[in-house]
Amino acid sequence: MSGFCADPEGSVGAFLCRAGQHLRAAAIPQPRMEARMLLSHAMGVTQEALLRDPRAPVPGAAAAHFAEMLRRRLDGAPMAYLTGSQGFWTLDLATSPDTLIPRADTEALIEAALELFPERAAVGRILDLGTGTGAILLAALAEFPAAFGVGVDLVPGAAALAARNARRNALGERCAFLAGSWAEALAGRFDLILSNPPYIESAAIAGLMPEVARHEPLSALDGGPDGLVAYRALAGCLLRLLAPEGRAVLELGQGQEPAVAALMRDAGLRVPGARQDLGGIARALIVAP
Ligand SMILES: C[S@@+](CC[C@H](N)C(=O)[O-])C[C@H]1O[C@@H](n2cnc3c(N)ncnc32)[C@H](O)[C@@H]1O
């Protein structure tokens, strides 16, 4: 490896320095921060503790774990799969290759829900279709204190991960998770239905960033030939599942608002509006019975 590292060989400082050089050479945008995240994870200490004593030795087992994580990161594996966690809204969530890593853009769904129901106690039942890590449902439960939630995912490993995340965030008593396709096994009415379905056109997946295309599961990305297959399934069940004053909030891919709104209207639903994400893209479609 090129470049001079000032700290003694085998020390925290030397590991961070060399890993930073490798990550920078691989064009990873925040190499120093990522090196710190990986080494603190491998050593089981906070980043603050690492920086406090850069001359401390890295124990052998931690060094081996770090080397393996660094190899996978340089091969394009997402950081959240390596460290096994990701922040979303106010929560810390476990991640797994069974499902998508929660994205900050998806927080637009929670913001929309909070605007729709300023009287938070009014929300009694929440449904999250395609729950993944449980990110959306758990964030909503954290904000609507009287609500009980149901999360559904086609991938059994994702439904199990969401249940684990509910317990991790002390919300396990307020929700249940099912493995199944959309609302097939569901009855009853919900005040709030949330969904971030797979919406990438099949042919566009290979052109996504390699970190996404090669590492996140197709089941979480692939929206079929026109990206709209999941929305057709949702349009077919929302009228049956929404309470009379209920609302659904659906995540949209860029430019999908007109097509998804038309699908919902064709299914007899109303579309009172959409909310933009931080980048100004219509991200959350509001749907009403
Ligand atoms: C884009 S990911 C969203 C995950 C999570 N809700 C989030 O926002 O981070 C879509 C999720 O839908 C799930 N999914 C795909 N097809 C499904 C189906 N037919 N029924 C239920 N869930 C499905 C995937 O397994 C994946 O977890």
Short mmCIF file of N, CA, C and O in Angstrom, two decimals, residues 116-117 189-194 234-235 237-250 260-274 284-289:
data_model
loop_
_atom_site.label_atom_id
_atom_site.label_comp_id
_atom_site.label_asym_id
_atom_site.label_seq_id
_atom_site.Cartn_x
_atom_site.Cartn_y
_atom_site.Cartn_z
N LEU A 116 -51.06 14.21 7.69
CA LEU A 116 -52.43 13.73 7.46
C LEU A 116 -53.19 13.53 8.76
O LEU A 116 -54.41 13.68 8.80
N PHE A 117 -52.47 13.14 9.81
CA PHE A 117 -53.13 12.82 11.10
C PHE A 117 -52.50 13.63 12.23
O PHE A 117 -51.77 13.09 13.06
N ARG A 189 -60.02 -3.26 8.44
CA ARG A 189 -59.77 -1.91 7.90
C ARG A 189 -58.65 -1.23 8.68
O ARG A 189 -58.53 -1.43 9.90
N PHE A 190 -57.89 -0.41 7.99
CA PHE A 190 -56.75 0.28 8.60
C PHE A 190 -56.91 1.79 8.44
O PHE A 190 -57.37 2.27 7.40
N ASP A 191 -56.48 2.54 9.46
CA ASP A 191 -56.52 4.01 9.38
C ASP A 191 -55.41 4.54 8.48
O ASP A 191 -55.56 5.56 7.82
N LEU A 192 -54.28 3.84 8.53
CA LEU A 192 -53.11 4.30 7.77
C LEU A 192 -52.44 3.09 7.13
O LEU A 192 -52.12 2.12 7.82
N ILE A 193 -52.31 3.15 5.80
CA ILE A 193 -51.61 2.08 5.08
C ILE A 193 -50.38 2.70 4.42
O ILE A 193 -50.50 3.72 3.72
N LEU A 194 -49.24 2.13 4.67
CA LEU A 194 -47.99 2.65 4.16
C LEU A 194 -47.33 1.60 3.29
O LEU A 194 -47.43 0.40 3.59
N LEU A 234 -51.37 -3.19 -5.30
CA LEU A 234 -51.84 -2.33 -4.20
C LEU A 234 -53.17 -1.68 -4.57
O LEU A 234 -54.09 -1.62 -3.74
N ALA A 235 -53.29 -1.23 -5.81
CA ALA A 235 -54.56 -0.61 -6.25
C ALA A 235 -55.71 -1.60 -6.09
O ALA A 235 -56.83 -1.20 -5.78
N CYS A 237 -56.18 -3.73 -3.74
CA CYS A 237 -56.60 -4.10 -2.36
C CYS A 237 -56.84 -2.90 -1.43
O CYS A 237 -57.42 -3.07 -0.35
N LEU A 238 -56.44 -1.69 -1.83
CA LEU A 238 -56.52 -0.57 -0.87
C LEU A 238 -57.96 -0.20 -0.51
O LEU A 238 -58.26 0.10 0.66
N LEU A 239 -58.87 -0.25 -1.51
CA LEU A 239 -60.26 0.14 -1.23
C LEU A 239 -60.87 -0.78 -0.16
O LEU A 239 -61.58 -0.32 0.74
N ARG A 240 -60.55 -2.05 -0.24
CA ARG A 240 -61.07 -3.04 0.72
C ARG A 240 -60.46 -2.84 2.12
O ARG A 240 -61.10 -3.15 3.12
N LEU A 241 -59.23 -2.31 2.19
CA LEU A 241 -58.50 -2.29 3.46
C LEU A 241 -58.54 -0.94 4.18
O LEU A 241 -58.22 -0.86 5.37
N LEU A 242 -58.89 0.14 3.46
CA LEU A 242 -58.85 1.46 4.10
C LEU A 242 -60.13 1.71 4.90
O LEU A 242 -61.25 1.48 4.40
N ALA A 243 -59.98 2.23 6.12
CA ALA A 243 -61.13 2.69 6.90
C ALA A 243 -61.75 3.89 6.18
O ALA A 243 -61.06 4.54 5.38
N PRO A 244 -63.03 4.22 6.46
CA PRO A 244 -63.68 5.32 5.72
C PRO A 244 -62.88 6.62 5.75
O PRO A 244 -62.80 7.33 4.74
N GLU A 245 -62.26 6.95 6.87
CA GLU A 245 -61.45 8.18 6.95
C GLU A 245 -59.96 7.87 6.81
O GLU A 245 -59.10 8.71 7.10
N GLY A 246 -59.66 6.65 6.39
CA GLY A 246 -58.26 6.21 6.32
C GLY A 246 -57.52 6.79 5.12
O GLY A 246 -58.12 7.32 4.18
N ARG A 247 -56.20 6.70 5.17
CA ARG A 247 -55.36 7.18 4.07
C ARG A 247 -54.22 6.19 3.85
O ARG A 247 -53.70 5.60 4.80
N ALA A 248 -53.85 6.04 2.58
CA ALA A 248 -52.65 5.28 2.25
C ALA A 248 -51.58 6.27 1.77
O ALA A 248 -51.90 7.29 1.17
N VAL A 249 -50.34 5.96 2.09
CA VAL A 249 -49.21 6.77 1.62
C VAL A 249 -48.23 5.81 0.95
O VAL A 249 -47.69 4.91 1.59
N LEU A 250 -48.03 6.02 -0.36
CA LEU A 250 -47.22 5.10 -1.15
C LEU A 250 -45.96 5.79 -1.65
O LEU A 250 -46.04 6.90 -2.22
N VAL A 260 -48.97 6.21 -11.33
CA VAL A 260 -49.49 5.53 -10.12
C VAL A 260 -50.83 6.17 -9.71
O VAL A 260 -51.78 5.47 -9.34
N ALA A 261 -50.92 7.49 -9.82
CA ALA A 261 -52.19 8.17 -9.48
C ALA A 261 -53.31 7.65 -10.40
O ALA A 261 -54.44 7.40 -9.94
N ALA A 262 -52.99 7.46 -11.69
CA ALA A 262 -54.02 6.96 -12.63
C ALA A 262 -54.46 5.55 -12.24
O ALA A 262 -55.66 5.24 -12.27
N LEU A 263 -53.49 4.71 -11.84
CA LEU A 263 -53.86 3.34 -11.42
C LEU A 263 -54.81 3.37 -10.23
O LEU A 263 -55.77 2.60 -10.15
N MET A 264 -54.52 4.26 -9.28
CA MET A 264 -55.35 4.34 -8.07
C MET A 264 -56.75 4.83 -8.42
O MET A 264 -57.76 4.29 -7.95
N ARG A 265 -56.83 5.85 -9.28
CA ARG A 265 -58.15 6.39 -9.67
C ARG A 265 -58.95 5.32 -10.41
O ARG A 265 -60.14 5.16 -10.19
N ASP A 266 -58.28 4.60 -11.29
CA ASP A 266 -58.97 3.53 -12.04
C ASP A 266 -59.53 2.47 -11.11
O ASP A 266 -60.49 1.76 -11.47
N ALA A 267 -58.91 2.33 -9.93
CA ALA A 267 -59.39 1.33 -8.97
C ALA A 267 -60.45 1.91 -8.03
O ALA A 267 -60.82 1.28 -7.04
N GLY A 268 -60.93 3.14 -8.32
CA GLY A 268 -62.01 3.73 -7.53
C GLY A 268 -61.52 4.50 -6.31
O GLY A 268 -62.30 4.88 -5.44
N LEU A 269 -60.21 4.76 -6.23
CA LEU A 269 -59.64 5.50 -5.09
C LEU A 269 -59.48 6.98 -5.47
O LEU A 269 -59.44 7.32 -6.65
N ARG A 270 -59.34 7.83 -4.45
CA ARG A 270 -59.03 9.24 -4.69
C ARG A 270 -57.54 9.48 -4.42
O ARG A 270 -56.93 8.74 -3.64
N VAL A 271 -57.01 10.55 -5.04
CA VAL A 271 -55.58 10.87 -4.83
C VAL A 271 -55.49 12.35 -4.44
O VAL A 271 -55.35 13.22 -5.29
N PRO A 272 -55.62 12.65 -3.14
CA PRO A 272 -55.65 14.05 -2.74
C PRO A 272 -54.33 14.80 -2.86
O PRO A 272 -54.31 16.02 -2.75
N GLY A 273 -53.22 14.12 -3.07
CA GLY A 273 -51.97 14.89 -3.24
C GLY A 273 -50.75 14.01 -3.16
O GLY A 273 -50.83 12.78 -3.11
N ALA A 274 -49.59 14.68 -3.20
CA ALA A 274 -48.32 13.97 -3.10
C ALA A 274 -47.36 14.86 -2.32
O ALA A 274 -47.51 16.08 -2.32
N ALA A 284 -44.09 10.71 -2.11
CA ALA A 284 -45.11 10.02 -1.32
C ALA A 284 -46.49 10.38 -1.87
O ALA A 284 -46.90 11.54 -1.82
N LEU A 285 -47.19 9.39 -2.42
CA LEU A 285 -48.52 9.63 -2.98
C LEU A 285 -49.57 9.36 -1.90
O LEU A 285 -49.53 8.31 -1.24
N ILE A 286 -50.49 10.31 -1.74
CA ILE A 286 -51.56 10.15 -0.75
C ILE A 286 -52.77 9.55 -1.47
O ILE A 286 -53.19 10.06 -2.52
N VAL A 287 -53.34 8.51 -0.89
CA VAL A 287 -54.49 7.82 -1.51
C VAL A 287 -55.60 7.72 -0.48
O VAL A 287 -55.35 7.40 0.69
N ALA A 288 -56.84 7.97 -0.93
CA ALA A 288 -57.98 7.94 -0.01
C ALA A 288 -59.11 7.11 -0.63
O ALA A 288 -59.19 7.01 -1.86
N PRO A 289 -60.01 6.53 0.22
CA PRO A 289 -61.11 5.75 -0.35
C PRO A 289 -62.14 6.66 -1.02
O PRO A 289 -62.19 7.84 -0.74
#
